[in-house]
Amino acid sequence: MIILQNVDSTNNYAMELIQKNSITSGTGVFALHQTDGKGRRGKGWKAMPGQNILLSTVTEMTWQPVSEQFQLSVAVALACRNFISTYVNERVCVKWPNDIFIDDSKAAGVLIENVIKGTLWQWAVIGTGININQDEFEEVDANVTSLKKQTGKEYDVLKLAEDLKTAILQQIKNLKEGKFDQMLLEYNQHLYAKDQLVKLKKGNVVFETTIHSVSASGQLITSDVMERQFSFDEVTFRGLV
């Protein structure tokens, strides 16, 4: 584990080490503070210094076809979901594609960035942000929680980051051993808002539909007057109905 006091982004730092050929598969990059943390769709990930898990896990991926990137997303989401569920009594779910919710509040996010050369998937940098000891969040992020908010306890953030990295690498090992079908089943068992009516937004249109599952290729499957399938970032979640 590489431990940093300050960095712009642990994913950026890990990527630079990959470009310099100076990092090995299975290495974690942990920061106490990020000045420019990244979330999906170009969003920022803000966290108070020293309070949360800000971790990038580097893994070599030449064994996996580029077309099956979603399988890694499932593995990482499950690792984070199962990790959090060991600390809280509330329901812990995966919100498609790979945010982690405790009840109806976000507790963690994942951003996977890849190094792909032609048809070869060389590396994945798995960025995970999990709210641990932070118990106050910006007004706009009222729908956010942490382990401390749920349990009232303080945690050793670095120790938990080590445990999370171990959990992520174990799920990747499971994936490598051909256990994806079983993992996808578990992912769908813990899918947020499964079989519930929700509001989604596509373009400028907001509509209601019922979430059913996520396919092996990562599409969200819903139904209303007909069955629908949506790719990543094709729709945004606007809430439960």
Coordinates of N, CA and C in Angstrom, one line a residue:
M1 N 0.8 -1.2 0.0 CA 0.0 0.0 0.0 C 0.9 1.2 0.0
I2 N 0.6 2.1 -1.0 CA 1.3 3.4 -1.0 C 0.4 4.4 -0.3
I3 N 1.0 5.0 0.8 CA 0.2 6.0 1.6 C 0.6 7.4 1.3
L4 N -0.3 8.2 0.9 CA 0.0 9.6 0.6 C -0.8 10.6 1.6
Q5 N -0.1 11.6 1.9 CA -0.8 12.7 2.7 C -1.8 13.4 1.9
N6 N -1.3 13.9 0.8 CA -2.1 14.8 -0.2 C -1.8 14.4 -1.6
V7 N -2.8 14.4 -2.4 CA -2.7 14.1 -3.8 C -3.9 14.7 -4.6
D8 N -3.7 15.0 -5.9 CA -4.9 15.5 -6.6 C -5.9 14.4 -6.7
S9 N -5.5 13.2 -7.1 CA -6.4 12.0 -7.2 C -5.6 10.7 -7.1
T10 N -6.0 9.8 -6.3 CA -5.3 8.5 -6.2 C -5.3 7.8 -7.6
N11 N -6.4 7.9 -8.3 CA -6.4 7.3 -9.7 C -5.3 7.9 -10.6
N12 N -5.2 9.2 -10.5 CA -4.2 9.9 -11.4 C -2.8 9.4 -10.9
Y13 N -2.6 9.4 -9.6 CA -1.2 9.0 -9.1 C -0.9 7.5 -9.6
A14 N -1.9 6.6 -9.5 CA -1.7 5.3 -9.9 C -1.4 5.2 -11.4
M15 N -2.2 5.9 -12.2 CA -2.0 5.9 -13.6 C -0.6 6.4 -14.0
E16 N -0.1 7.4 -13.3 CA 1.3 7.9 -13.6 C 2.3 6.8 -13.3
L17 N 2.1 6.0 -12.2 CA 3.0 4.9 -11.9 C 3.0 3.8 -13.0
I18 N 1.8 3.6 -13.5 CA 1.7 2.6 -14.6 C 2.4 3.1 -15.8
Q19 N 2.3 4.3 -16.2 CA 3.0 4.9 -17.3 C 4.5 4.8 -17.2
K20 N 5.0 4.9 -15.9 CA 6.4 4.8 -15.6 C 6.9 3.4 -15.5
N21 N 5.9 2.5 -15.5 CA 6.2 1.0 -15.4 C 6.8 0.8 -14.0
S22 N 6.3 1.5 -13.0 CA 6.9 1.3 -11.6 C 5.8 1.0 -10.6
I23 N 4.8 0.1 -10.9 CA 3.9 -0.3 -10.0 C 3.5 -1.8 -10.3
T24 N 3.2 -2.6 -9.3 CA 2.9 -4.0 -9.6 C 1.4 -4.2 -9.3
S25 N 0.9 -5.3 -10.0 CA -0.5 -5.6 -9.8 C -0.8 -5.9 -8.4
G26 N -2.0 -5.4 -7.9 CA -2.4 -5.6 -6.5 C -2.0 -4.5 -5.5
T27 N -1.2 -3.5 -6.1 CA -0.8 -2.4 -5.2 C -2.0 -1.5 -5.0
G28 N -2.1 -0.9 -3.8 CA -3.1 0.1 -3.4 C -2.5 1.4 -3.3
V29 N -3.2 2.5 -3.7 CA -2.7 3.9 -3.4 C -3.8 4.5 -2.6
F30 N -3.4 4.8 -1.3 CA -4.3 5.4 -0.3 C -3.9 6.8 0.0
A31 N -4.9 7.7 0.0 CA -4.6 9.1 0.4 C -5.5 9.6 1.5
L32 N -4.8 10.4 2.4 CA -5.6 11.0 3.5 C -6.4 12.1 3.0
H33 N -5.9 12.8 1.9 CA -6.7 13.9 1.3 C -6.5 14.0 -0.2
Q34 N -7.6 14.2 -0.9 CA -7.5 14.4 -2.3 C -8.0 15.8 -2.6
T35 N -7.2 16.5 -3.5 CA -7.6 17.9 -3.8 C -8.5 17.9 -5.0
D36 N -8.5 16.8 -5.8 CA -9.3 16.8 -7.0 C -9.8 15.4 -7.3
G37 N -10.5 14.9 -6.3 CA -11.1 13.5 -6.4 C -12.1 13.4 -7.5
K38 N -12.1 12.3 -8.1 CA -13.0 12.1 -9.3 C -14.1 11.1 -9.1
G39 N -15.3 11.4 -9.6 CA -16.4 10.5 -9.6 C -16.8 10.2 -11.1
R40 N -17.9 9.4 -11.3 CA -18.3 9.1 -12.6 C -18.9 10.3 -13.3
R41 N -18.9 10.3 -14.6 CA -19.5 11.4 -15.5 C -18.8 12.7 -15.2
G42 N -17.5 12.7 -14.8 CA -16.8 13.9 -14.6 C -17.1 14.7 -13.3
K43 N -17.9 14.1 -12.5 CA -18.2 14.7 -11.2 C -17.1 14.6 -10.2
G44 N -17.0 15.5 -9.3 CA -16.0 15.5 -8.3 C -16.4 14.5 -7.1
W45 N -15.4 14.2 -6.3 CA -15.7 13.4 -5.1 C -15.0 14.1 -4.0
K46 N -15.8 14.8 -3.2 CA -15.3 15.6 -2.1 C -15.3 14.8 -0.8
A47 N -14.2 14.9 0.0 CA -14.2 14.2 1.3 C -13.3 15.0 2.2
M48 N -13.7 15.0 3.5 CA -12.9 15.7 4.5 C -11.6 15.0 4.8
P49 N -10.4 15.7 4.9 CA -9.1 15.0 5.1 C -9.1 14.0 6.2
G50 N -8.6 12.8 5.9 CA -8.3 11.8 7.0 C -9.5 11.1 7.5
Q51 N -10.7 11.4 6.9 CA -12.0 10.8 7.4 C -12.5 9.6 6.7
N52 N -12.0 9.4 5.5 CA -12.6 8.4 4.6 C -11.6 7.5 3.9
I53 N -12.1 6.5 3.3 CA -11.3 5.6 2.4 C -11.2 6.3 1.0
L54 N -10.0 6.7 0.6 CA -9.8 7.2 -0.7 C -8.7 6.3 -1.3
L55 N -9.1 5.3 -2.0 CA -8.2 4.2 -2.4 C -8.3 3.9 -3.9
S56 N -7.1 3.7 -4.5 CA -7.1 3.2 -5.9 C -6.3 1.8 -5.8
T57 N -6.9 0.8 -6.3 CA -6.3 -0.5 -6.4 C -5.9 -0.8 -7.9
V58 N -4.7 -1.1 -8.1 CA -4.2 -1.4 -9.4 C -4.2 -2.9 -9.7
T59 N -4.7 -3.3 -10.8 CA -4.7 -4.7 -11.2 C -4.4 -4.9 -12.7
E60 N -3.6 -5.8 -13.0 CA -3.3 -6.2 -14.4 C -4.5 -7.0 -14.9
M61 N -4.9 -6.7 -16.2 CA -6.2 -7.3 -16.7 C -6.0 -7.9 -18.0
T62 N -4.8 -8.3 -18.4 CA -4.6 -8.9 -19.7 C -5.3 -10.2 -19.9
W63 N -5.8 -10.8 -18.8 CA -6.5 -12.1 -18.9 C -8.0 -11.9 -19.3
Q64 N -8.5 -10.7 -19.3 CA -9.9 -10.5 -19.5 C -10.1 -9.7 -20.8
P65 N -11.1 -10.2 -21.6 CA -11.4 -9.4 -22.9 C -11.9 -8.0 -22.6
V66 N -11.5 -7.1 -23.5 CA -11.9 -5.7 -23.3 C -13.5 -5.6 -23.3
S67 N -14.1 -6.5 -24.1 CA -15.6 -6.5 -24.2 C -16.3 -6.8 -22.9
E68 N -15.6 -7.3 -21.9 CA -16.2 -7.7 -20.7 C -15.8 -6.9 -19.5
Q69 N -15.7 -5.6 -19.7 CA -15.3 -4.6 -18.7 C -16.3 -4.6 -17.5
F70 N -17.6 -4.8 -17.9 CA -18.6 -4.7 -16.8 C -18.4 -5.8 -15.8
Q71 N -17.8 -6.9 -16.1 CA -17.6 -7.9 -15.1 C -16.7 -7.5 -14.0
L72 N -15.7 -6.7 -14.3 CA -14.9 -6.1 -13.2 C -15.7 -5.1 -12.4
S73 N -16.6 -4.4 -13.0 CA -17.4 -3.4 -12.3 C -18.3 -4.2 -11.2
V74 N -18.8 -5.3 -11.7 CA -19.6 -6.2 -10.8 C -18.8 -6.7 -9.6
A75 N -17.6 -7.1 -9.9 CA -16.7 -7.7 -8.9 C -16.4 -6.6 -7.8
V76 N -16.1 -5.4 -8.3 CA -15.7 -4.3 -7.3 C -16.9 -3.9 -6.5
A77 N -18.0 -3.7 -7.2 CA -19.3 -3.3 -6.5 C -19.6 -4.3 -5.4
L78 N -19.5 -5.6 -5.7 CA -19.8 -6.6 -4.7 C -18.8 -6.5 -3.5
A79 N -17.5 -6.3 -3.8 CA -16.5 -6.2 -2.8 C -16.9 -5.1 -1.8
C80 N -17.2 -3.9 -2.4 CA -17.5 -2.7 -1.6 C -18.8 -3.0 -0.8
R81 N -19.8 -3.5 -1.5 CA -21.1 -3.8 -0.8 C -21.0 -4.7 0.4
N82 N -20.3 -5.8 0.1 CA -20.1 -6.8 1.2 C -19.2 -6.3 2.3
F83 N -18.2 -5.5 2.0 CA -17.4 -4.9 3.0 C -18.2 -4.0 3.9
I84 N -19.0 -3.1 3.3 CA -19.8 -2.2 4.1 C -20.8 -2.9 5.0
S85 N -21.4 -4.0 4.4 CA -22.5 -4.7 5.1 C -22.0 -5.4 6.4
T86 N -20.6 -5.6 6.5 CA -20.1 -6.2 7.8 C -20.1 -5.2 8.9
Y87 N -20.3 -4.0 8.6 CA -20.3 -3.0 9.7 C -21.7 -2.4 10.1
V88 N -22.7 -2.5 9.2 CA -24.0 -1.9 9.5 C -25.1 -3.0 9.5
N89 N -26.2 -2.7 10.2 CA -27.3 -3.6 10.2 C -28.3 -3.3 9.1
E90 N -28.3 -2.1 8.6 CA -29.2 -1.7 7.6 C -28.9 -2.4 6.2
R91 N -29.9 -2.3 5.3 CA -29.8 -2.9 4.0 C -28.7 -2.1 3.2
V92 N -27.8 -2.9 2.6 CA -26.7 -2.3 1.8 C -27.0 -2.8 0.3
C93 N -27.1 -1.8 -0.6 CA -27.4 -2.2 -2.0 C -26.4 -1.6 -3.0
V94 N -26.4 -2.2 -4.2 CA -25.6 -1.6 -5.3 C -26.6 -0.8 -6.2
K95 N -26.3 0.5 -6.3 CA -27.1 1.3 -7.2 C -26.4 1.3 -8.5
W96 N -27.1 0.8 -9.6 CA -26.5 0.6 -10.9 C -25.8 1.9 -11.4
P97 N -24.5 1.8 -11.9 CA -23.8 0.6 -12.0 C -23.0 0.2 -10.8
N98 N -22.5 1.1 -10.0 CA -21.6 0.7 -8.9 C -21.5 1.7 -7.8
D99 N -22.5 2.4 -7.5 CA -22.6 3.2 -6.2 C -23.1 2.2 -5.1
I100 N -22.7 2.5 -3.9 CA -23.2 1.7 -2.8 C -24.1 2.5 -1.9
F101 N -25.3 2.0 -1.6 CA -26.2 2.7 -0.8 C -26.5 1.9 0.5
I102 N -26.6 2.7 1.6 CA -27.1 2.1 2.8 C -28.5 2.7 3.0
D103 N -29.5 1.8 2.9 CA -30.9 2.2 2.8 C -31.0 3.1 1.6
D104 N -31.4 4.4 1.7 CA -31.6 5.3 0.6 C -30.5 6.4 0.5
S105 N -29.4 6.2 1.2 CA -28.3 7.2 1.2 C -27.0 6.6 0.7
K106 N -26.3 7.4 -0.1 CA -25.0 6.9 -0.7 C -23.9 6.9 0.3
A107 N -23.2 5.7 0.3 CA -22.1 5.6 1.2 C -20.8 5.4 0.5
A108 N -20.8 5.0 -0.8 CA -19.6 4.8 -1.5 C -19.8 4.9 -3.0
G109 N -18.7 5.2 -3.7 CA -18.7 5.3 -5.2 C -17.5 4.7 -5.7
V110 N -17.6 4.2 -7.0 CA -16.5 3.5 -7.6 C -16.2 4.2 -9.0
L111 N -15.0 4.4 -9.3 CA -14.6 4.9 -10.6 C -13.4 4.0 -11.2
I112 N -13.7 3.2 -12.2 CA -12.7 2.4 -12.8 C -12.1 3.0 -14.1
E113 N -10.8 3.2 -14.1 CA -10.2 3.8 -15.3 C -9.2 2.7 -15.9
N114 N -9.2 2.6 -17.2 CA -8.4 1.5 -17.8 C -7.3 1.9 -18.7
V115 N -6.3 1.1 -18.8 CA -5.3 1.2 -19.8 C -5.5 0.1 -20.9
I116 N -5.9 0.5 -22.1 CA -6.2 -0.4 -23.2 C -5.3 -0.1 -24.4
K117 N -4.6 -1.1 -24.9 CA -3.8 -0.9 -26.1 C -4.4 -1.8 -27.2
G118 N -5.0 -1.2 -28.2 CA -5.6 -2.0 -29.2 C -6.7 -2.8 -28.7
T119 N -6.6 -4.2 -28.7 CA -7.6 -5.0 -28.2 C -7.2 -5.6 -26.9
L120 N -6.1 -5.2 -26.3 CA -5.5 -5.7 -25.1 C -5.8 -4.8 -23.9
W121 N -6.6 -5.3 -22.9 CA -6.9 -4.6 -21.7 C -5.7 -4.8 -20.7
Q122 N -4.8 -3.8 -20.6 CA -3.6 -4.0 -19.9 C -3.8 -3.8 -18.4
W123 N -4.4 -2.7 -18.0 CA -4.5 -2.4 -16.5 C -5.8 -1.8 -16.2
A124 N -6.3 -2.0 -15.0 CA -7.4 -1.3 -14.4 C -7.0 -0.6 -13.2
V125 N -7.4 0.7 -13.0 CA -7.2 1.4 -11.8 C -8.6 1.6 -11.2
I126 N -8.8 1.0 -10.0 CA -10.1 0.9 -9.4 C -10.1 1.9 -8.3
G127 N -10.8 3.0 -8.5 CA -10.9 4.1 -7.5 C -12.1 3.8 -6.6
T128 N -12.0 3.8 -5.3 CA -13.1 3.6 -4.4 C -13.1 4.7 -3.4
G129 N -14.2 5.3 -3.2 CA -14.4 6.3 -2.1 C -15.5 5.8 -1.2
I130 N -15.1 5.6 0.0 CA -16.1 5.1 1.0 C -16.1 6.1 2.2
N131 N -17.3 6.6 2.5 CA -17.5 7.5 3.7 C -17.4 6.7 5.0
I132 N -16.4 7.0 5.8 CA -16.1 6.3 7.0 C -16.5 7.1 8.3
N133 N -15.6 8.0 8.6 CA -15.8 8.8 9.9 C -16.4 10.2 9.7
Q134 N -16.6 10.6 8.4 CA -17.2 11.9 8.2 C -18.6 11.9 8.5
D135 N -19.1 12.8 9.3 CA -20.5 12.7 9.6 C -21.3 14.0 9.3
E136 N -20.6 15.0 8.6 CA -21.3 16.1 8.1 C -20.9 16.3 6.6
F137 N -22.0 16.5 5.8 CA -21.8 16.6 4.4 C -22.4 17.9 3.9
E138 N -22.0 18.4 2.7 CA -22.5 19.6 2.1 C -24.0 19.5 1.9
E139 N -24.7 20.6 2.0 CA -26.2 20.7 1.9 C -26.7 19.9 0.7
V140 N -26.0 20.1 -0.5 CA -26.5 19.5 -1.7 C -26.4 18.0 -1.7
D141 N -25.6 17.4 -0.8 CA -25.4 16.0 -0.7 C -26.1 15.4 0.6
A142 N -27.3 15.9 0.9 CA -28.0 15.5 2.1 C -28.3 14.0 2.1
N143 N -28.3 13.4 0.9 CA -28.6 12.0 0.7 C -27.4 11.1 0.8
V144 N -26.5 11.5 1.7 CA -25.2 10.8 1.9 C -25.0 10.3 3.3
T145 N -24.4 9.2 3.5 CA -24.2 8.7 4.8 C -22.8 8.1 4.9
S146 N -22.4 7.6 6.1 CA -21.1 7.1 6.4 C -21.2 6.0 7.4
L147 N -20.2 5.2 7.6 CA -20.2 4.2 8.7 C -20.5 4.9 10.1
K148 N -19.8 6.0 10.3 CA -20.0 6.7 11.6 C -21.4 7.2 11.8
K149 N -22.0 7.7 10.7 CA -23.4 8.2 10.8 C -24.3 7.0 11.1
Q150 N -24.0 5.9 10.6 CA -24.9 4.7 10.8 C -24.7 4.0 12.1
T151 N -23.5 4.0 12.6 CA -23.2 3.2 13.8 C -22.8 4.1 15.0
G152 N -22.4 5.3 14.8 CA -21.9 6.2 15.9 C -20.5 5.9 16.3
K153 N -19.8 5.0 15.6 CA -18.4 4.6 16.0 C -17.4 5.3 15.1
E154 N -16.2 5.4 15.6 CA -15.1 5.9 14.8 C -14.3 4.7 14.4
Y155 N -13.6 4.8 13.2 CA -12.9 3.6 12.6 C -11.5 4.0 12.3
D156 N -10.6 3.0 12.2 CA -9.2 3.2 11.7 C -9.3 3.1 10.2
V157 N -9.2 4.3 9.6 CA -9.5 4.4 8.1 C -8.4 3.6 7.3
L158 N -7.2 3.7 7.7 CA -6.1 2.9 6.9 C -6.3 1.4 7.1
K159 N -6.7 1.0 8.3 CA -6.9 -0.5 8.5 C -8.1 -0.9 7.6
L160 N -9.1 -0.1 7.5 CA -10.3 -0.5 6.7 C -9.9 -0.5 5.2
A161 N -9.1 0.5 4.8 CA -8.6 0.5 3.4 C -7.9 -0.7 3.0
E162 N -7.0 -1.2 3.9 CA -6.3 -2.5 3.7 C -7.3 -3.6 3.5
D163 N -8.3 -3.7 4.4 CA -9.3 -4.7 4.3 C -10.1 -4.7 3.0
L164 N -10.4 -3.4 2.6 CA -11.2 -3.3 1.4 C -10.4 -3.7 0.2
K165 N -9.1 -3.4 0.1 CA -8.2 -3.8 -1.0 C -8.2 -5.3 -1.0
T166 N -8.1 -6.0 0.1 CA -8.1 -7.4 0.1 C -9.4 -8.0 -0.4
A167 N -10.5 -7.4 0.0 CA -11.8 -7.8 -0.5 C -11.9 -7.6 -2.0
I168 N -11.4 -6.5 -2.6 CA -11.5 -6.3 -4.0 C -10.7 -7.3 -4.8
L169 N -9.4 -7.5 -4.3 CA -8.6 -8.5 -5.0 C -9.1 -9.9 -4.9
Q170 N -9.9 -10.3 -3.8 CA -10.5 -11.6 -3.7 C -11.6 -11.7 -4.7
Q171 N -12.4 -10.7 -4.9 CA -13.5 -10.7 -5.9 C -12.9 -10.8 -7.3
I172 N -11.8 -10.1 -7.6 CA -11.2 -10.2 -8.9 C -10.7 -11.6 -9.1
K173 N -10.1 -12.3 -8.1 CA -9.7 -13.7 -8.2 C -10.9 -14.6 -8.5
N174 N -12.0 -14.3 -7.9 CA -13.2 -15.1 -8.2 C -13.6 -14.9 -9.6
L175 N -13.5 -13.7 -10.1 CA -13.8 -13.4 -11.5 C -12.9 -14.2 -12.5
K176 N -11.6 -14.2 -12.1 CA -10.6 -14.8 -12.9 C -10.9 -16.3 -12.9
E177 N -11.5 -16.9 -11.9 CA -11.8 -18.3 -11.8 C -13.1 -18.7 -12.4
G178 N -13.7 -17.7 -13.1 CA -14.9 -18.0 -13.9 C -16.2 -18.0 -13.1
K179 N -16.3 -17.2 -12.0 CA -17.5 -17.2 -11.2 C -18.4 -16.0 -11.5
F180 N -18.3 -15.5 -12.7 CA -19.1 -14.3 -12.9 C -20.6 -14.5 -12.8
D181 N -21.1 -15.6 -13.4 CA -22.6 -15.8 -13.3 C -23.1 -15.8 -11.9
Q182 N -22.4 -16.4 -11.0 CA -22.7 -16.4 -9.6 C -22.7 -15.0 -9.0
M183 N -21.6 -14.2 -9.4 CA -21.4 -12.9 -8.9 C -22.5 -11.9 -9.4
L184 N -22.9 -12.1 -10.7 CA -24.0 -11.3 -11.3 C -25.3 -11.5 -10.6
L185 N -25.6 -12.8 -10.2 CA -26.8 -13.2 -9.4 C -26.8 -12.4 -8.1
E186 N -25.7 -12.4 -7.4 CA -25.6 -11.8 -6.1 C -25.7 -10.2 -6.3
Y187 N -25.1 -9.7 -7.4 CA -25.2 -8.3 -7.7 C -26.7 -7.9 -7.8
N188 N -27.4 -8.7 -8.6 CA -28.9 -8.4 -8.8 C -29.7 -8.6 -7.6
Q189 N -29.3 -9.5 -6.7 CA -30.0 -9.7 -5.4 C -29.9 -8.5 -4.6
H190 N -28.8 -7.8 -4.7 CA -28.6 -6.6 -3.9 C -28.8 -5.3 -4.7
L191 N -29.5 -5.3 -5.8 CA -29.7 -4.2 -6.7 C -30.6 -3.2 -6.0
Y192 N -30.2 -1.9 -6.0 CA -31.0 -0.9 -5.4 C -32.3 -0.6 -6.2
A193 N -33.4 -0.5 -5.5 CA -34.7 -0.3 -6.1 C -35.2 -1.4 -7.0
K194 N -34.7 -2.6 -6.8 CA -35.1 -3.7 -7.6 C -36.6 -4.0 -7.4
D195 N -37.3 -4.2 -8.5 CA -38.8 -4.4 -8.5 C -39.6 -3.2 -8.0
Q196 N -39.0 -2.0 -8.0 CA -39.7 -0.8 -7.5 C -39.8 0.2 -8.7
L197 N -40.9 1.0 -8.6 CA -41.2 2.0 -9.6 C -40.3 3.2 -9.3
V198 N -39.5 3.7 -10.3 CA -38.6 4.8 -10.1 C -38.8 5.8 -11.2
K199 N -38.2 7.0 -11.0 CA -38.2 8.0 -12.1 C -36.8 8.0 -12.7
L200 N -36.7 7.9 -14.0 CA -35.4 8.0 -14.7 C -35.5 9.2 -15.7
K201 N -34.4 9.7 -16.0 CA -34.4 10.8 -17.0 C -33.5 10.4 -18.2
K202 N -34.0 10.6 -19.4 CA -33.3 10.3 -20.6 C -33.4 11.6 -21.5
G203 N -32.3 12.2 -21.7 CA -32.4 13.5 -22.4 C -33.1 14.5 -21.6
N204 N -34.2 15.1 -22.1 CA -35.0 16.0 -21.3 C -36.3 15.4 -20.8
V205 N -36.4 14.1 -21.0 CA -37.7 13.4 -20.6 C -37.5 12.6 -19.3
V206 N -38.4 12.9 -18.4 CA -38.4 12.1 -17.1 C -39.6 11.1 -17.2
F207 N -39.4 9.9 -16.9 CA -40.5 8.9 -17.0 C -40.4 7.9 -15.9
E208 N -41.5 7.2 -15.7 CA -41.6 6.2 -14.6 C -41.4 4.8 -15.2
T209 N -40.7 3.9 -14.5 CA -40.5 2.6 -15.0 C -40.1 1.7 -13.8
T210 N -40.2 0.4 -13.9 CA -39.9 -0.5 -12.8 C -38.5 -1.2 -13.1
I211 N -37.6 -1.1 -12.1 CA -36.3 -1.7 -12.3 C -36.4 -3.2 -12.0
H212 N -35.9 -4.0 -12.9 CA -35.9 -5.5 -12.8 C -34.5 -6.1 -12.5
S213 N -33.5 -5.8 -13.3 CA -32.2 -6.4 -13.1 C -31.2 -5.7 -14.0
V214 N -30.0 -6.2 -13.9 CA -28.9 -5.7 -14.8 C -28.4 -6.9 -15.6
S215 N -28.2 -6.7 -16.9 CA -27.7 -7.8 -17.7 C -26.2 -8.0 -17.6
A216 N -25.8 -9.1 -18.1 CA -24.4 -9.5 -18.1 C -23.5 -8.5 -18.8
S217 N -24.0 -7.8 -19.7 CA -23.2 -6.7 -20.4 C -23.4 -5.4 -19.7
G218 N -24.1 -5.3 -18.6 CA -24.2 -4.1 -17.8 C -25.4 -3.2 -18.1
Q219 N -26.3 -3.6 -18.9 CA -27.5 -2.8 -19.2 C -28.6 -2.9 -18.1
L220 N -29.2 -1.8 -17.8 CA -30.3 -1.8 -16.8 C -31.5 -2.2 -17.5
I221 N -32.2 -3.2 -17.0 CA -33.4 -3.7 -17.6 C -34.6 -3.3 -16.7
T222 N -35.6 -2.6 -17.4 CA -36.8 -2.1 -16.7 C -38.0 -2.4 -17.5
S223 N -39.2 -2.2 -16.9 CA -40.4 -2.3 -17.7 C -41.4 -1.3 -17.3
D224 N -42.3 -0.9 -18.3 CA -43.5 -0.1 -18.0 C -44.5 -0.6 -19.0
V225 N -44.7 0.1 -20.1 CA -45.6 -0.4 -21.1 C -44.9 -1.5 -22.0
M226 N -43.6 -1.5 -21.8 CA -42.7 -2.5 -22.5 C -41.4 -2.7 -21.8
E227 N -40.7 -3.7 -22.1 CA -39.4 -3.9 -21.5 C -38.4 -2.9 -22.1
R228 N -37.5 -2.4 -21.3 CA -36.5 -1.4 -21.8 C -35.1 -1.8 -21.3
Q229 N -34.1 -1.4 -22.1 CA -32.7 -1.7 -21.7 C -32.0 -0.4 -21.9
F230 N -31.2 0.0 -20.8 CA -30.4 1.2 -20.9 C -28.9 1.0 -20.6
S231 N -28.1 1.6 -21.4 CA -26.6 1.5 -21.2 C -26.2 2.6 -20.2
F232 N -24.9 2.5 -19.7 CA -24.4 3.4 -18.8 C -24.6 4.8 -19.3
D233 N -25.0 5.7 -18.4 CA -25.1 7.1 -18.7 C -26.1 7.5 -19.7
E234 N -26.9 6.5 -20.2 CA -28.0 6.8 -21.1 C -29.1 7.4 -20.3
V235 N -29.3 7.0 -19.0 CA -30.3 7.6 -18.2 C -29.7 8.0 -16.8
T236 N -30.4 8.9 -16.1 CA -30.0 9.2 -14.8 C -31.2 9.0 -13.8
F237 N -30.8 8.6 -12.7 CA -31.8 8.2 -11.6 C -32.4 9.5 -11.0
R238 N -33.7 9.6 -11.0 CA -34.3 10.8 -10.4 C -35.1 10.5 -9.1
G239 N -35.1 9.3 -8.7 CA -35.7 9.0 -7.4 C -36.7 7.9 -7.4
L240 N -37.1 7.4 -6.3 CA -38.2 6.4 -6.2 C -39.5 7.1 -6.3
V241 N -40.5 6.4 -6.8 CA -41.9 6.9 -6.9 C -42.7 6.6 -5.7

